[in-house]
Amino acid sequence: MHPGEGDDQGCWQQWRTDRDREEQRRIAQQRRDRKVRNKLSRVVAVLDELLSPGQQQPRCLGDVADFYQVSQYRLSTVLEKHREEFSQDGWRPHNRDHDGQDLWTDRAVVRAGLLLEKSAVAAHLRHLLGVGDIPLVYSQGEARLAECRQLYNKALTVVADIHGESSPDELWRAMQGADRYDLMAMVMTLAALTPYDRPSLGQWLREISGLTTKDGSIARGLALLIPQRQAVDVRKLKEPGSARSNRLRADGEGAVCQ
């Protein structure tokens, strides 16, 4: 053995060892990910949360691509890469009952949502299953700016109603009919309009609470405006993983693409 050959061979063996370990970790992670998908794909009731009223369950590749708002090519790529998993879910390449198109079971549709990237619908599905966040999309297009101007005007109306002659009861009941997004947008708008660095920020709340007690305070002022939480105030908020608590419904094995 020539000088230096032993060191070179040792480095080569170390490189192969590191590479093999990395490959083993990658394979182990793939197995764990697949195990998670196998479990979550059974929660087919999550599809009911995503389908629009009157929308049919997607049953062929074109339907599933439209459902997730992706191209058929992207969906086909995912399908081919994980073909064995989809086959275990009941996916069939040909359905003799309807022009030879493929057949997607509910479990296969859910699995597609777990695998698809850059799909807002798929991201929402993963959020409901507790394995992802809903993406936040911002825009400064003309249509969006018009919506924000309307939101600003609504916020000013709320401020005027609170400080004016309107009853807090009337305003509260009006907000009970608002959807969650509108309420969150209103909170963000009002917070943005609040001059939080002013020392007299809560002065008005102290003043109105001082009408009923000697010890006026911000907390007492808010207590006069905001009623206590009731059982009916619970919103239909879809927490991360909320769909996993739903009972599993039967998969539509026999449905065909219409």
Coordinates of C-alpha atoms in Angstrom, one line a residue:
M1 CA 0.0 0.0 0.0
H2 CA 1.4 3.3 -1.1
P3 CA 1.6 6.3 1.4
G4 CA -1.8 8.0 1.7
E5 CA -3.8 5.2 0.2
G6 CA -5.0 4.0 3.6
D7 CA -6.3 7.5 4.4
D8 CA -8.0 7.8 1.1
Q9 CA -9.7 4.5 1.5
G10 CA -10.8 5.4 5.0
C11 CA -12.3 8.7 3.8
W12 CA -14.1 6.8 1.0
Q13 CA -15.5 4.3 3.5
Q14 CA -16.6 7.1 5.8
W15 CA -18.3 8.9 3.0
R16 CA -20.2 5.7 2.0
T17 CA -21.1 5.1 5.6
D18 CA -22.5 8.7 6.0
R19 CA -24.4 8.3 2.7
D20 CA -25.8 5.0 3.7
R21 CA -27.0 6.4 7.0
E22 CA -28.6 9.4 5.3
E23 CA -30.4 7.0 2.8
Q24 CA -31.6 4.9 5.7
R25 CA -33.0 8.0 7.5
R26 CA -34.7 9.0 4.3
I27 CA -36.3 5.6 3.8
A28 CA -37.4 5.5 7.5
Q29 CA -39.0 8.9 7.2
Q30 CA -40.8 7.9 4.0
R31 CA -42.2 4.9 5.9
R32 CA -43.3 7.0 8.8
D33 CA -45.0 9.5 6.4
R34 CA -46.8 6.7 4.6
K35 CA -48.0 5.3 7.9
V36 CA -49.5 8.6 8.8
R37 CA -51.1 8.9 5.3
N38 CA -52.6 5.4 5.7
K39 CA -54.2 6.4 9.0
L40 CA -55.5 9.9 7.9
S41 CA -56.8 8.7 4.6
R42 CA -59.4 6.7 6.5
V43 CA -61.0 10.0 7.7
V44 CA -63.0 10.4 4.6
A45 CA -65.6 12.6 6.4
V46 CA -63.1 15.5 6.0
L47 CA -64.3 15.7 2.3
D48 CA -67.8 16.8 3.5
E49 CA -66.1 19.9 5.0
L50 CA -64.6 20.9 1.7
L51 CA -67.3 20.1 -0.8
S52 CA -69.6 23.0 -1.8
P53 CA -73.3 22.6 -1.4
G54 CA -74.6 20.3 -4.1
Q55 CA -71.1 19.4 -5.3
Q56 CA -70.7 15.7 -6.1
Q57 CA -67.9 13.5 -4.7
P58 CA -65.0 13.5 -7.2
R59 CA -64.8 10.1 -8.8
C60 CA -62.3 10.3 -11.6
L61 CA -58.9 12.0 -12.2
G62 CA -60.5 15.0 -13.9
D63 CA -62.9 15.5 -11.0
V64 CA -60.2 15.2 -8.4
A65 CA -58.0 17.6 -10.2
D66 CA -60.9 20.1 -10.4
F67 CA -61.7 19.6 -6.7
Y68 CA -58.1 20.4 -5.6
Q69 CA -57.8 23.1 -8.3
V70 CA -54.7 21.6 -9.9
S71 CA -53.8 20.4 -13.4
Q72 CA -54.5 16.8 -14.3
Y73 CA -50.8 16.5 -15.1
R74 CA -49.8 17.4 -11.5
L75 CA -52.3 15.0 -10.1
S76 CA -51.2 12.2 -12.5
T77 CA -47.6 12.8 -11.3
V78 CA -48.5 12.3 -7.7
L79 CA -50.6 9.3 -8.6
E80 CA -47.8 7.6 -10.5
K81 CA -45.3 8.3 -7.7
H82 CA -47.5 6.8 -5.0
R83 CA -49.5 4.3 -7.2
E84 CA -49.2 1.5 -4.7
E85 CA -50.7 3.6 -1.9
F86 CA -53.6 4.7 -4.1
S87 CA -54.3 1.1 -5.2
Q88 CA -54.5 0.1 -1.6
D89 CA -57.1 2.8 -1.1
G90 CA -59.3 1.3 -3.8
W91 CA -58.2 3.4 -6.8
R92 CA -58.7 1.6 -10.1
P93 CA -57.1 2.6 -13.4
H94 CA -60.2 1.6 -15.4
N95 CA -63.8 1.6 -14.5
R96 CA -65.9 -0.5 -16.9
D97 CA -69.1 1.1 -15.8
H98 CA -68.2 4.5 -17.2
D99 CA -66.2 4.8 -20.4
G100 CA -63.1 3.2 -19.0
Q101 CA -62.1 6.2 -16.8
D102 CA -60.3 5.6 -13.6
L103 CA -62.2 5.3 -10.3
W104 CA -61.2 7.2 -7.2
T105 CA -62.6 6.2 -3.8
D106 CA -62.9 8.7 -1.0
R107 CA -59.8 7.4 0.7
A108 CA -57.8 7.9 -2.5
V109 CA -59.2 11.5 -2.8
V110 CA -58.1 12.2 0.8
R111 CA -54.6 10.7 0.1
A112 CA -54.2 13.0 -2.9
G113 CA -54.9 16.0 -0.6
L114 CA -52.2 14.8 1.8
L115 CA -49.7 14.6 -1.0
L116 CA -50.5 17.5 -3.3
E117 CA -48.5 20.7 -2.9
K118 CA -49.4 24.3 -3.9
S119 CA -53.1 23.6 -3.6
A120 CA -55.2 25.7 -1.3
V121 CA -57.9 23.0 -1.0
A122 CA -55.3 20.4 -0.2
A123 CA -53.8 22.6 2.4
H124 CA -57.2 23.2 4.0
L125 CA -57.7 19.4 4.1
R126 CA -54.4 18.9 5.8
H127 CA -55.3 21.6 8.3
L128 CA -58.5 19.9 9.2
L129 CA -56.6 16.6 9.7
G130 CA -54.1 18.3 12.0
V131 CA -51.0 18.1 9.7
G132 CA -50.8 21.6 8.2
D133 CA -51.8 25.2 8.3
I134 CA -54.2 27.0 6.0
P135 CA -52.2 29.2 3.7
L136 CA -52.7 33.0 4.0
V137 CA -53.0 34.7 0.6
Y138 CA -52.6 38.5 0.3
S139 CA -53.5 40.7 -2.7
Q140 CA -53.4 44.3 -3.6
G141 CA -55.5 44.0 -6.8
E142 CA -58.3 46.4 -7.5
A143 CA -61.0 44.0 -6.4
R144 CA -59.3 43.4 -3.1
L145 CA -58.6 47.1 -2.5
A146 CA -62.4 47.7 -3.0
E147 CA -63.2 45.1 -0.4
C148 CA -60.7 46.7 2.1
R149 CA -62.3 50.1 1.6
Q150 CA -65.7 48.6 2.4
L151 CA -64.1 47.0 5.5
Y152 CA -62.7 50.3 6.6
N153 CA -66.1 52.0 6.3
K154 CA -67.7 49.2 8.3
A155 CA -65.1 49.6 11.0
L156 CA -65.9 53.3 11.3
T157 CA -69.6 52.5 11.5
V158 CA -68.9 50.1 14.4
V159 CA -66.8 52.8 16.2
A160 CA -69.6 55.3 15.7
D161 CA -72.2 52.9 17.0
I162 CA -70.2 52.1 20.1
H163 CA -69.6 55.8 20.9
G164 CA -73.0 57.0 19.7
E165 CA -76.6 56.4 20.7
S166 CA -76.8 52.8 19.5
S167 CA -77.4 50.1 22.1
P168 CA -74.5 47.7 22.7
D169 CA -77.2 45.0 22.6
E170 CA -78.1 45.9 19.0
L171 CA -74.5 45.9 17.8
W172 CA -73.7 42.6 19.5
R173 CA -76.7 40.9 18.0
A174 CA -75.8 42.2 14.6
M175 CA -72.2 40.8 15.0
Q176 CA -73.6 37.4 16.0
G177 CA -74.8 37.0 12.5
A178 CA -71.4 37.7 10.9
D179 CA -69.2 34.9 9.7
R180 CA -65.8 34.2 11.3
Y181 CA -63.7 35.7 8.5
D182 CA -65.7 39.0 8.7
L183 CA -65.2 39.2 12.5
M184 CA -61.5 38.5 12.3
A185 CA -61.1 41.1 9.5
M186 CA -62.9 43.6 11.7
V187 CA -60.7 42.9 14.7
M188 CA -57.6 43.5 12.5
T189 CA -59.0 46.7 11.1
L190 CA -60.0 48.2 14.4
A191 CA -56.6 47.2 15.9
A192 CA -54.8 48.9 13.0
L193 CA -56.8 52.1 13.6
T194 CA -56.1 52.2 17.3
P195 CA -53.4 54.7 18.4
Y196 CA -52.0 52.3 21.0
D197 CA -49.1 54.6 22.0
R198 CA -51.4 57.2 23.5
P199 CA -51.5 57.3 27.3
S200 CA -55.2 58.0 27.3
L201 CA -56.1 55.0 25.1
G202 CA -58.6 53.6 27.6
Q203 CA -60.0 56.9 28.9
W204 CA -63.4 56.5 27.3
L205 CA -63.9 53.1 28.9
R206 CA -62.9 54.5 32.3
E207 CA -65.4 57.3 31.8
I208 CA -68.4 55.2 30.9
S209 CA -67.7 52.7 33.8
G210 CA -67.4 55.7 36.2
L211 CA -71.1 56.4 35.6
T212 CA -72.0 53.2 37.5
T213 CA -69.3 53.0 40.1
K214 CA -66.7 55.2 41.8
D215 CA -63.9 53.0 40.6
G216 CA -64.0 53.4 36.8
S217 CA -61.7 51.2 34.9
I218 CA -61.0 49.8 31.4
A219 CA -62.2 46.3 32.5
R220 CA -65.4 47.6 33.9
G221 CA -66.0 49.6 30.7
L222 CA -65.6 46.5 28.6
A223 CA -67.9 44.6 30.9
L224 CA -70.6 47.1 30.1
L225 CA -70.2 46.6 26.4
I226 CA -69.5 42.9 26.0
P227 CA -72.0 40.3 27.3
Q228 CA -70.8 37.1 28.9
R229 CA -70.1 34.0 26.7
Q230 CA -73.0 31.7 26.2
A231 CA -73.2 28.2 24.9
V232 CA -74.7 29.4 21.7
D233 CA -71.7 31.7 21.1
V234 CA -69.5 28.7 20.2
R235 CA -68.5 29.2 16.6
K236 CA -68.1 26.5 14.0
L237 CA -64.3 27.0 14.1
K238 CA -62.5 24.2 12.4
E239 CA -59.5 23.7 14.6
P240 CA -56.4 21.9 13.3
G241 CA -57.2 18.2 13.4
S242 CA -60.9 18.7 14.0
A243 CA -61.9 16.4 11.2
R244 CA -60.0 13.5 12.9
S245 CA -62.5 13.5 15.7
N246 CA -65.4 12.9 13.2
R247 CA -66.7 9.4 12.9
L248 CA -65.4 7.6 9.8
R249 CA -68.1 7.3 7.2
A250 CA -68.3 4.5 4.6
D251 CA -66.2 5.0 1.5
G252 CA -68.2 5.2 -1.7
E253 CA -66.6 2.2 -3.4
G254 CA -69.4 1.9 -6.0
A255 CA -69.7 5.4 -7.2
V256 CA -68.6 6.3 -10.7
C257 CA -67.6 9.5 -12.4
Q258 CA -70.5 11.4 -13.9

